[in-house]
Tab-separated table of C-alpha atoms in Angstrom:
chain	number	residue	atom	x	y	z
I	1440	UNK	CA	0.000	0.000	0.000
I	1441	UNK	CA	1.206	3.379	-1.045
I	1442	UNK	CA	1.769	6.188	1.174
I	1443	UNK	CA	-0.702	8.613	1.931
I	1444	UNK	CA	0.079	11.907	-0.574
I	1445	UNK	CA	1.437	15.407	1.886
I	1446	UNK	CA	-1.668	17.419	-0.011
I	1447	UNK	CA	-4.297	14.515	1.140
I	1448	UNK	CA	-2.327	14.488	4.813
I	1449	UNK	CA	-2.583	18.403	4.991
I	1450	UNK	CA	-6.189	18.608	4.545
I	1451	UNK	CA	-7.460	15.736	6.546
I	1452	UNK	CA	-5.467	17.483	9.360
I	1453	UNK	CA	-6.883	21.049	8.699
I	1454	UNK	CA	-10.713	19.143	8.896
I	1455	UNK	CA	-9.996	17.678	11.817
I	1456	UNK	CA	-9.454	13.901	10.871
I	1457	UNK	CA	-7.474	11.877	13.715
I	1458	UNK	CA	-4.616	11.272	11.704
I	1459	UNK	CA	-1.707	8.880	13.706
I	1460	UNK	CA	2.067	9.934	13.736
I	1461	UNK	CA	2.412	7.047	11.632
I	1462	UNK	CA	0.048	7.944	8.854
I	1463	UNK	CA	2.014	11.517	9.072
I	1464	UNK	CA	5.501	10.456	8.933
I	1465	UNK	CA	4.877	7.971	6.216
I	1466	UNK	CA	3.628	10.885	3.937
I	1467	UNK	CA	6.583	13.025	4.618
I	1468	UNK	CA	9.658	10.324	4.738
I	1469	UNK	CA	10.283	10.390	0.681
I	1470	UNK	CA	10.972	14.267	1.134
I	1471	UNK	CA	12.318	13.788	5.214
I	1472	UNK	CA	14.470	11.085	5.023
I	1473	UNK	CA	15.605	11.318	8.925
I	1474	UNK	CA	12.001	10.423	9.801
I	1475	UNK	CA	12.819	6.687	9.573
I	1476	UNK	CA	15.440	6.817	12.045
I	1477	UNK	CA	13.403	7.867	14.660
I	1478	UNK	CA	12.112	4.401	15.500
I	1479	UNK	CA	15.434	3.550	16.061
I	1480	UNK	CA	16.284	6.381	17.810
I	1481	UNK	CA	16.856	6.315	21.543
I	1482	UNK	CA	15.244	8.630	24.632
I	1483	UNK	CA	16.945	8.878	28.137
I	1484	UNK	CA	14.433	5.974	30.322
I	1485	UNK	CA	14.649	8.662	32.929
I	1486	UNK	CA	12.679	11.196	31.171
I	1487	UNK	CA	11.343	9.275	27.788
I	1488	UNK	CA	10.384	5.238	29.414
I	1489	UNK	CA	7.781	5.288	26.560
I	1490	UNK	CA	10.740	4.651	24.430
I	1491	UNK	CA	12.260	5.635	21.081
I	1492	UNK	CA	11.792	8.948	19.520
I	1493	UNK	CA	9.057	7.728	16.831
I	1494	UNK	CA	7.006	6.240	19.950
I	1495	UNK	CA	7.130	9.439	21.974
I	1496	UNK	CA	6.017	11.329	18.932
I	1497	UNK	CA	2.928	8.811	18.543
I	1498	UNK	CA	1.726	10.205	22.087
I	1499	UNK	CA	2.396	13.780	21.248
I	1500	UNK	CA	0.069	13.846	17.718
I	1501	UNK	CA	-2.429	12.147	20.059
I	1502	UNK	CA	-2.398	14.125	23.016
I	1503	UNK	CA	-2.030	17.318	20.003
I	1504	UNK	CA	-5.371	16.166	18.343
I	1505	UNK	CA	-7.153	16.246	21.850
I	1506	UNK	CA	-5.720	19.695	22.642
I	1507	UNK	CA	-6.427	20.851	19.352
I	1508	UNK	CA	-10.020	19.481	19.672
I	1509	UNK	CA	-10.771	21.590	23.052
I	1510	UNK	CA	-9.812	24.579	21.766
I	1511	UNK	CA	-12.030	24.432	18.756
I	1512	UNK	CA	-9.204	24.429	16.170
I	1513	UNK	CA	-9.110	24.102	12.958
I	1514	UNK	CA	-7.565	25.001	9.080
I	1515	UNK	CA	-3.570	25.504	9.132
I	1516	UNK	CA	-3.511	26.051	12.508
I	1517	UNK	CA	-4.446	23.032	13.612
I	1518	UNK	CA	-2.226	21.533	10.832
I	1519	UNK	CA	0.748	23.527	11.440
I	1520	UNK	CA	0.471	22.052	15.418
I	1521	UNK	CA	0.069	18.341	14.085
I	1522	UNK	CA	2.600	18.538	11.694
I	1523	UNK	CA	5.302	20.343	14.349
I	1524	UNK	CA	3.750	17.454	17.304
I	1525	UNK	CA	4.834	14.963	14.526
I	1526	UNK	CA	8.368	16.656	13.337
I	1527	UNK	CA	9.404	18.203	16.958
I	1528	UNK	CA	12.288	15.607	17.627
I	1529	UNK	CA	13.507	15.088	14.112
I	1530	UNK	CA	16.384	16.585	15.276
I	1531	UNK	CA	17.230	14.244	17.834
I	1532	UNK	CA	18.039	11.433	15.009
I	1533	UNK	CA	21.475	13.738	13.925
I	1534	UNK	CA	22.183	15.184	18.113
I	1535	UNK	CA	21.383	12.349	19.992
I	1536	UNK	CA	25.060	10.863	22.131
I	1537	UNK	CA	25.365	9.126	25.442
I	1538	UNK	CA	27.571	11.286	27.587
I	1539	UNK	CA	28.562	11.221	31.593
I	1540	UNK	CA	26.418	12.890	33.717
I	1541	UNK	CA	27.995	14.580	37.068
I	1542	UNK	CA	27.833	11.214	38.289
I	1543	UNK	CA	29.663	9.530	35.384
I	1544	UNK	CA	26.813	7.349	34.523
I	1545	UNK	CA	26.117	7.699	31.083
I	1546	UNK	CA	22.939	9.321	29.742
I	1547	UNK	CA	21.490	9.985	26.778
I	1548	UNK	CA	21.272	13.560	25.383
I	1549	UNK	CA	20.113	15.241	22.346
I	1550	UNK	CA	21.822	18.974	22.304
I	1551	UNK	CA	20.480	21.696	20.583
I	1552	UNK	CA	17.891	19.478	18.381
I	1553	UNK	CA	14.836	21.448	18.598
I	1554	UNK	CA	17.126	23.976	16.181
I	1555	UNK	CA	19.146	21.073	14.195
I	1556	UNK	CA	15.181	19.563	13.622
I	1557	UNK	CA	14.185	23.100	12.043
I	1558	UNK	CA	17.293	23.425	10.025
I	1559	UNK	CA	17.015	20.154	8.140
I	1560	UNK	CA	12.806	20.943	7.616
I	1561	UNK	CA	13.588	24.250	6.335
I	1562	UNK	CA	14.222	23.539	3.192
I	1563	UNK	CA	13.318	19.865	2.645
I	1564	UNK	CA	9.710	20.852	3.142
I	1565	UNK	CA	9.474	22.852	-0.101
I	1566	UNK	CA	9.878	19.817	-1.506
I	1567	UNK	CA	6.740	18.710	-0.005
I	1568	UNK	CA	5.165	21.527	-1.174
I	1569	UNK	CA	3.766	23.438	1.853
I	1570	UNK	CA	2.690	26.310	1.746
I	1571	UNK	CA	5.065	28.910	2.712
I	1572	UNK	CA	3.063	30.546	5.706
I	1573	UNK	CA	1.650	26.714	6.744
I	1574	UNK	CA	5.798	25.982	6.730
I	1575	UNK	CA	7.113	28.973	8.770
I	1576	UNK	CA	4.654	28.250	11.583
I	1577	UNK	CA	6.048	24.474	11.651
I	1578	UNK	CA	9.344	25.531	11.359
I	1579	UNK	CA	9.161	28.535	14.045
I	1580	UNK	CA	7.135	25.498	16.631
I	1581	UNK	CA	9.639	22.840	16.032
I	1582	UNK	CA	12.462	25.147	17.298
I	1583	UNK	CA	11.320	26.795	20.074
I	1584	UNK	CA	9.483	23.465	21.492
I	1585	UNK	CA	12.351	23.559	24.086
I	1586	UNK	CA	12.419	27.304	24.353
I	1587	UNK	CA	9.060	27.861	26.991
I	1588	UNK	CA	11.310	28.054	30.176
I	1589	UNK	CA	13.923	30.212	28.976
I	1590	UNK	CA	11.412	33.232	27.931
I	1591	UNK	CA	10.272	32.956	31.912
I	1592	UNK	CA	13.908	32.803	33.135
I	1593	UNK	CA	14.945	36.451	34.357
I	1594	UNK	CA	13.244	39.440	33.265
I	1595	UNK	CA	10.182	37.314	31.579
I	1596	UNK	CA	9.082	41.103	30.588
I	1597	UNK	CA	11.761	40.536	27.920
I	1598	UNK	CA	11.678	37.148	27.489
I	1599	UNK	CA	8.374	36.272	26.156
I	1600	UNK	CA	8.015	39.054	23.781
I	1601	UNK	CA	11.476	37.574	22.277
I	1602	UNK	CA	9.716	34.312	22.035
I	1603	UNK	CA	6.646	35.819	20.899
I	1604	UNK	CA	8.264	37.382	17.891
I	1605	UNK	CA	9.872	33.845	16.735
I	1606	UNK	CA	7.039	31.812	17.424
I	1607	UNK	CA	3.071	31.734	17.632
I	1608	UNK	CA	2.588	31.548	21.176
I	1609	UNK	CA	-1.070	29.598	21.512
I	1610	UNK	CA	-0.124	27.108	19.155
I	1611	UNK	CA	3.456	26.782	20.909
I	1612	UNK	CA	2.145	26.089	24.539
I	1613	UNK	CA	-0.449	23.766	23.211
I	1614	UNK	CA	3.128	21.742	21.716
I	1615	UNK	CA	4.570	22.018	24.684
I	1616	UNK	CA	1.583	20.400	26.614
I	1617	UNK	CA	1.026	17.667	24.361
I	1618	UNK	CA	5.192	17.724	24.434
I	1619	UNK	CA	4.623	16.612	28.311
I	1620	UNK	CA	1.618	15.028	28.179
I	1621	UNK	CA	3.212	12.438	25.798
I	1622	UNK	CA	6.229	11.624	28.153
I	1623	UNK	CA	6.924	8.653	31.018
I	1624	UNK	CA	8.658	10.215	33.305
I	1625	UNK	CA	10.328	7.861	36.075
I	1626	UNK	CA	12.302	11.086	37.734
I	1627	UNK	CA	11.341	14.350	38.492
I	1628	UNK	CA	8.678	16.458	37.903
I	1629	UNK	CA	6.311	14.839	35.217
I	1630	UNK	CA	4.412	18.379	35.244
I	1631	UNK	CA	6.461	20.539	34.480
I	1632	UNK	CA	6.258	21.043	30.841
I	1633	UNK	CA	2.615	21.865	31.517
I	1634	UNK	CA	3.216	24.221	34.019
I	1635	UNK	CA	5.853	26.236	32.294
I	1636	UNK	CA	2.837	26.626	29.426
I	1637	UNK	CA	0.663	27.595	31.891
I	1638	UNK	CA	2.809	30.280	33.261
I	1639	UNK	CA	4.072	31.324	29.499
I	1640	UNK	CA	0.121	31.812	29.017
I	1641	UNK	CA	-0.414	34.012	31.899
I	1642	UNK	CA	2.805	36.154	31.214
I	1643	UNK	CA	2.353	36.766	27.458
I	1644	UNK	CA	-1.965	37.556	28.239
I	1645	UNK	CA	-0.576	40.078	31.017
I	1646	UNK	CA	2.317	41.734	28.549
I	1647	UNK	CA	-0.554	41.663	25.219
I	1648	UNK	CA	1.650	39.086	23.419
I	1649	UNK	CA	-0.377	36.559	23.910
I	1650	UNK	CA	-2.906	36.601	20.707
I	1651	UNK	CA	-0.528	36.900	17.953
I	1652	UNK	CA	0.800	39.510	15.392
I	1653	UNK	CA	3.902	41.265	15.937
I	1654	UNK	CA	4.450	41.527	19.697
I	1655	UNK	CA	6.451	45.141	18.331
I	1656	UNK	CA	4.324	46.952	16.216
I	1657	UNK	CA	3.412	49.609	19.025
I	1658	UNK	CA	7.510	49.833	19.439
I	1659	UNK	CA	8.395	49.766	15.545
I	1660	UNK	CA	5.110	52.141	15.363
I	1661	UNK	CA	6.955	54.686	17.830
I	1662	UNK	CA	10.328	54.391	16.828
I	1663	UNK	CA	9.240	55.450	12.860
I	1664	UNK	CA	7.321	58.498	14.715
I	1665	UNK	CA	10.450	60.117	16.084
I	1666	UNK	CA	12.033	59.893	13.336
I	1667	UNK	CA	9.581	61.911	10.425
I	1668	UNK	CA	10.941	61.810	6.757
I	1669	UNK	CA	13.259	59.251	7.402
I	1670	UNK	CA	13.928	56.863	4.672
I	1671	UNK	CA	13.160	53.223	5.136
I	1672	UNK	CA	16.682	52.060	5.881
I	1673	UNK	CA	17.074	54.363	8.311
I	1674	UNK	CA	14.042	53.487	10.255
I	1675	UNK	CA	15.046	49.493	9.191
I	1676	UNK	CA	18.025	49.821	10.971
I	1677	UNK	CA	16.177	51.789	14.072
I	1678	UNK	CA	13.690	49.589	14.637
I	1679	UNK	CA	16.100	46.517	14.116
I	1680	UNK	CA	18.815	47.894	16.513
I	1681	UNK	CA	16.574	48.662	18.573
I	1682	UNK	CA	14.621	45.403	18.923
I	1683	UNK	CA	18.014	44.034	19.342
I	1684	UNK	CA	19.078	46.302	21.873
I	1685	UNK	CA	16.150	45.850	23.671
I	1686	UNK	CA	15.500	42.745	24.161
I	1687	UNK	CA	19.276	42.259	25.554
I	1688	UNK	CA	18.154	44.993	27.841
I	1689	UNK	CA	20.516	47.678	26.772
I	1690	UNK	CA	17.559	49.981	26.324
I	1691	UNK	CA	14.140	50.516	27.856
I	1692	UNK	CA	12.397	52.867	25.582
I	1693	UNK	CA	11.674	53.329	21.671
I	1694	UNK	CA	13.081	57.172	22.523
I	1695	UNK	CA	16.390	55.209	23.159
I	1696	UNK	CA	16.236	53.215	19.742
I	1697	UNK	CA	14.900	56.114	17.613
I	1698	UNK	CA	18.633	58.553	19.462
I	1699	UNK	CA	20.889	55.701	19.201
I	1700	UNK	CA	20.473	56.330	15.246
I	1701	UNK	CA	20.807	60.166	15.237
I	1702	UNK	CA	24.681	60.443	14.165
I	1703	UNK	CA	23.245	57.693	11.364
I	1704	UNK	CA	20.656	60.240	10.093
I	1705	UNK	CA	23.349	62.972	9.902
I	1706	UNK	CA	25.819	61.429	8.256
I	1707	UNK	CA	24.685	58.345	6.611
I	1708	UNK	CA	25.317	54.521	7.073
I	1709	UNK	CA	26.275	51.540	5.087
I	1710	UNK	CA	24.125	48.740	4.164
I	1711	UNK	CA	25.615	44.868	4.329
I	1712	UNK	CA	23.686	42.039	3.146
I	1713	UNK	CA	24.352	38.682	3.387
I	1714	UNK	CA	23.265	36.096	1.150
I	1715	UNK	CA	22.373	32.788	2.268
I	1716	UNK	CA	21.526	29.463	0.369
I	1717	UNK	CA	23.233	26.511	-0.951
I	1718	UNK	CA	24.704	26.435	-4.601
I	1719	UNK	CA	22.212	26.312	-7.425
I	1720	UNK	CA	19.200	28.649	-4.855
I	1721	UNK	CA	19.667	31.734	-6.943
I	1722	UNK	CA	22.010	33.376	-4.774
I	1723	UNK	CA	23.811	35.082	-7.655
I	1724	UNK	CA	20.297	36.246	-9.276
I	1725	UNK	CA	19.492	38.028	-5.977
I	1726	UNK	CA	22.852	39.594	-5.445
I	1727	UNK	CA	22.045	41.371	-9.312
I	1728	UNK	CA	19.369	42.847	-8.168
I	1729	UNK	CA	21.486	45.357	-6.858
I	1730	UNK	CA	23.048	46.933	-8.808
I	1731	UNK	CA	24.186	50.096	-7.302
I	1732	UNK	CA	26.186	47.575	-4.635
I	1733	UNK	CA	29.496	46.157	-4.349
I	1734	UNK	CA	29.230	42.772	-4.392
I	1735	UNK	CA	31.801	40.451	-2.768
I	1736	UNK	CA	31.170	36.610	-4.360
I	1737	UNK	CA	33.587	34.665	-2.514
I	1738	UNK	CA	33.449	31.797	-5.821
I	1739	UNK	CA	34.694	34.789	-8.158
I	1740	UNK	CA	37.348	35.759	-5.851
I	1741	UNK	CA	38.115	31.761	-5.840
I	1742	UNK	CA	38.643	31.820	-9.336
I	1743	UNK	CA	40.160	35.224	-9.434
I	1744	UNK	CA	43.383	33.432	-7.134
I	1745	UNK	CA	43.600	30.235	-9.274
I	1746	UNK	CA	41.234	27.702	-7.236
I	1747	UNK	CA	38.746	27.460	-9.517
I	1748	UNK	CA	34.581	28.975	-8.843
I	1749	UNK	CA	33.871	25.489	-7.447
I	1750	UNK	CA	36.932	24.038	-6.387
I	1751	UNK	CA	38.437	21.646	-3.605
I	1752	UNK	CA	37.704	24.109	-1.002
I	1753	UNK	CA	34.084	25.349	-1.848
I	1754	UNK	CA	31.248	25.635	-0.076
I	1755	UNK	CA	31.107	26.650	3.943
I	1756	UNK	CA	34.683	26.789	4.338
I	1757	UNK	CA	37.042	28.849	2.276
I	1758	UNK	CA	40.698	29.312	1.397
I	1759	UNK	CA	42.401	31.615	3.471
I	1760	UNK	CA	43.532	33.640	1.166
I	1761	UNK	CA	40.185	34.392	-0.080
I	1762	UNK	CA	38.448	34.878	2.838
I	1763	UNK	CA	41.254	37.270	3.852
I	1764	UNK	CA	40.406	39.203	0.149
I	1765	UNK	CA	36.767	38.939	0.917
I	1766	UNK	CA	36.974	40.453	4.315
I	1767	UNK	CA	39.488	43.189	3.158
I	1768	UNK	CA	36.850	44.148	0.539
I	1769	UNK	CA	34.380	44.249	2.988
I	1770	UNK	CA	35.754	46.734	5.485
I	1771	UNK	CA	36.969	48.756	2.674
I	1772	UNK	CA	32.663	49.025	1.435
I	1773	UNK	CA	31.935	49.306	4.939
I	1774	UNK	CA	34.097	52.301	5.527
I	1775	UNK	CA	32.943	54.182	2.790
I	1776	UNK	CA	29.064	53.980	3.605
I	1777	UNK	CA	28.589	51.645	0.471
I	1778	UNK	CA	25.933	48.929	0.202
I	1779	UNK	CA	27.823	45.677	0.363
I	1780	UNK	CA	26.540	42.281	-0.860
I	1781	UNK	CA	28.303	39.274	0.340
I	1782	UNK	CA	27.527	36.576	-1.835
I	1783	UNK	CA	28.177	33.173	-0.380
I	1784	UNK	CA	26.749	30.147	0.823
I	1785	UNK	CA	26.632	31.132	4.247
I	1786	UNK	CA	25.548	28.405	5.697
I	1787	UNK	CA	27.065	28.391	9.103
I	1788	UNK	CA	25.955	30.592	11.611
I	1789	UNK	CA	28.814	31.020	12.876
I	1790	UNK	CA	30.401	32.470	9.642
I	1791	UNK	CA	27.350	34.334	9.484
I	1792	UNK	CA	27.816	36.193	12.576
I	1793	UNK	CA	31.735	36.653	11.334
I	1794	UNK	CA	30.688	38.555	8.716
I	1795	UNK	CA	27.448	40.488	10.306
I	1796	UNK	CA	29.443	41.402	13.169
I	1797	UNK	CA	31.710	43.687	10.937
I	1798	UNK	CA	29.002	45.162	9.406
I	1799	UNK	CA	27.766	46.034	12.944
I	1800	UNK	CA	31.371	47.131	13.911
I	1801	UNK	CA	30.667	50.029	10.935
I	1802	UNK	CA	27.473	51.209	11.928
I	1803	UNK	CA	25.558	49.002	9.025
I	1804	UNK	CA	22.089	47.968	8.666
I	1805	UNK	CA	22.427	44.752	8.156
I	1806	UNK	CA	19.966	41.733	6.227
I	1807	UNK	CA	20.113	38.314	5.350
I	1808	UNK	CA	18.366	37.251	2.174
I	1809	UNK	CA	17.926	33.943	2.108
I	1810	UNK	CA	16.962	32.262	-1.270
I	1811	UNK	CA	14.710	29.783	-0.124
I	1812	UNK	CA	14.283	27.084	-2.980
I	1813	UNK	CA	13.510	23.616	-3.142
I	1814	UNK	CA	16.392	21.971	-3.019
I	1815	UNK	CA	14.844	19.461	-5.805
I	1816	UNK	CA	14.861	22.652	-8.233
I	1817	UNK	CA	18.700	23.616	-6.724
I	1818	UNK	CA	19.544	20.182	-8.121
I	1819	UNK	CA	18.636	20.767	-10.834
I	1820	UNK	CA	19.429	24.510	-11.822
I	1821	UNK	CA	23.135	22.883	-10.493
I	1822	UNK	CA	23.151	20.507	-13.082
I	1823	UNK	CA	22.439	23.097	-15.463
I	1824	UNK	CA	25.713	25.047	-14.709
I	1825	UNK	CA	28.946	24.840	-16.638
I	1826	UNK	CA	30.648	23.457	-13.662
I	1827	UNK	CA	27.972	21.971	-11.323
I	1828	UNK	CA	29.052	21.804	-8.171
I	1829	UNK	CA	28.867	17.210	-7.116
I	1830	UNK	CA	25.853	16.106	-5.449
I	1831	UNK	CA	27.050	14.841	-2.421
I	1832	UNK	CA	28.641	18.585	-1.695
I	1833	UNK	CA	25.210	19.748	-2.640
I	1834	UNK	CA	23.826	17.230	-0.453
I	1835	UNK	CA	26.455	18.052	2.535
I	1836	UNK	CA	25.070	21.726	1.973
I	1837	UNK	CA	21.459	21.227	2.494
I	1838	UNK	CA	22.548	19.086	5.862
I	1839	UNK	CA	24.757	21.783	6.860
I	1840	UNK	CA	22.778	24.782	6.755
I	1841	UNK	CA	22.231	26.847	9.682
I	1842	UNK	CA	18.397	28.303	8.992
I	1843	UNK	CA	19.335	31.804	10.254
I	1844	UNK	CA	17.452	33.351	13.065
I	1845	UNK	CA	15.559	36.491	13.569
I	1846	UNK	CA	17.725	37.602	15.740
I	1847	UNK	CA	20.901	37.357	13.558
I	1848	UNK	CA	20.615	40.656	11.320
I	1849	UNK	CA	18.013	43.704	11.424
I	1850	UNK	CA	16.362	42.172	8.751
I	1851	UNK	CA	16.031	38.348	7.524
I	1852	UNK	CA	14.594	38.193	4.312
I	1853	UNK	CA	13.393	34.909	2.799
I	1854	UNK	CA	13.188	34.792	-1.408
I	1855	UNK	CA	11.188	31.831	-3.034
I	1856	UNK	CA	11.984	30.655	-6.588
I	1857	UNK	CA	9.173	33.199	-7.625
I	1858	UNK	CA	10.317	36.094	-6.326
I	1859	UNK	CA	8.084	35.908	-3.726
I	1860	UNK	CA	8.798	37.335	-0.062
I	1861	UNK	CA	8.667	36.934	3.717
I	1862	UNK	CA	10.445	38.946	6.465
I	1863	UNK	CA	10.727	36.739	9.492
């Protein structure tokens, strides 16, 4: 018997129809691949005795359909929190080690895969063919699934706004209950994944987060008031500082964002944007659609010094000597108040933040444009080129990528194959 086709799966979840984990995941493994290794993935007994990651996930869609079914809800929303109750541990198939507790008895642990589950969705589901807003809400549920009890540790004035703005806060504490209510816990306290929901619920409903939209609009709204006539950079890079500065608790007031920008209304600013997107997205077709900037393409400085556009040392990690051209071209845009495009894979965050961190060192409003394309069409515009880059690299690069964060830039930008666009 066939699989059940994603478009069939999506709307039997959006009426309502009880659809298992196992129904789910079998429509979504030929574009998921890591799905199937979650049977066979293991759970610490102390905190997972139900078992393996696939059998946890069974009692999370089922305790998700129940929630769901209380609060009345229904269309993408109630798909986007099936879909993200069946996909919430994917990433625990690539993080999961045994390591030595305090004790030296080893446990098992899964670092950092709420984020490493959203990074290998983010791109694999175009594939499927969700739709883009049905996908961000998965993707923005998946990685904060873990994320509750920070936004209520230290100044939760702060901290659930900041989790408000990356993720749709109903729909996210519903996750989190079905998270708990779907786990055998032999030590400690079984309830407290549905008490940190509970609490996130009263917090954001007493801050005015709680119902969705942008938890900043009033601050955004205030910040573009003080500053009349100014052009949309310049309030970009306001209300982005700001936010930033903000929720790090460096300021208190849109006043503060909307001075902190004055000596970059007098005299002017430069602009850095960062592409990001494995080879064969369109990463080169977005960097010509500005023209009036200098653009710094780390494969034509490759082939400039004798390696080749697509050589041995492509991809995330570059020569040294042209990443030390790249980054001398930068700071030379960046000092004279150009608009710099750096066009590279940039896959890693961490050679994201390299790169955004000089632009902040100048005083630059800084984006990431991401060219968000199914990586079946990436395939095949690669195969197209004069010298496609192999398919395992491309592969390598789709498993690599770091899906940036809001927080990263003043501005992430995602670009479809249609030139169609979301700001996260």
């Amino acid at each position: 018997m066939s699989p059940p086709a994603v478009p069939d799966v999506l709307a039997l979840l959006a009426e309502g129809r009880p659809l298992t984990f196992e129904t789910i995941s079998a429509a979504f493994t030929p574009f998921v691949p890591l799905l199937a290794r979650l049977p066979d993935t293991p759970q610490d007994p102390q905190w997972h005795a139900e078992g393996s990651v696939a059998a946890h996930s069974a009692l999370v869609v089922a305790h998700a359909h129940a929630l769901a079914d209380e609060a009345g809800l229904g269309g993408e929303d109630r798909a986007a929190l099936l879909l993200a109750a069946a996909l919430h541990d994917l990433g625990k198939a690539r993080t999961t080690r045994e390591e030595p507790d305090e004790t030296g008895a080893l446990r098992i642990r899964s670092r950092q895969h709420a984020r490493r589950g959203r990074d290998e969705l983010a791109f694999r589901l175009l594939d499927a063919g969700l739709r883009r807003g049905l996908l961000l809400k998965v993707l923005a549920l998946v990685a904060e699934h873990h994320s509750l009890h920070r936004a209520l540790d230290g100044d939760w004035s702060r901290g659930v706004p900041a989790l408000a703005r990356r993720a749709p806060l109903p729909l996210l504490t519903r996750l989190a209950r079905a998270d708990a209510r779907g786990r055998v816990v032999l030590s400690g306290d079984a309830a407290r994944g549905k008490d940190t929901a509970d609490l996130l619920e009263l917090a954001a409903q007493d801050l005015g987060v709680w119902a969705g939209g942008d938890p900043y609009a009033a601050f955004r709204a205030e910040v573009a008031a003080l500053l009349p006539g100014a052009s949309p950079d310049l309030q970009a890079l306001a209300a982005g500082r700001g936010l930033q500065d903000w929720e790090a608790g460096r300021i208190h007031t849109p006043h503060e964002a909307a001075a902190r920008v004055q000596e970059a209304a007098r005299h002017g600013f430069p602009r850095l944007t960062v592409l990001c997107g494995p080879s064969g997205s369109g990463k080169s077709t977005l960097a010509a659609e500005f023209p009036d900037a200098e653009v710094i393409s780390l494969d034509d400085l490759r082939a400039q010094l004798g390696g080749g556009r697509h050589g041995a040392k492509h991809g995330a990690w570059v020569g040294g000597q042209v990443m030390q051209a790249a980054r001398e071209a930068l700071r030379a845009g960046l000092r004279r108040g150009a608009h710099v495009v750096w066009d590279a894979t940039s896959l890693r965050r961490s050679g994201r933040a390299q790169v955004l961190g000089l632009g902040r060192d100048y005083g630059a409003l800084t984006r990431i444009v991401v060219a968000w394309t199914p990586p079946a069409l990436a395939a095949a515009r690669n195969r197209a080129r004069p010298q496609p880059v192999p398919a395992a690299v491309l592969a390598d690069q789709f498993r690599a990528l770091d899906f940036p964060e809001v927080t990263e830039a003043h501005e992430v930008i995602l670009r479809g194959p249609e030139e169609d666009t979301w700001t996260l």
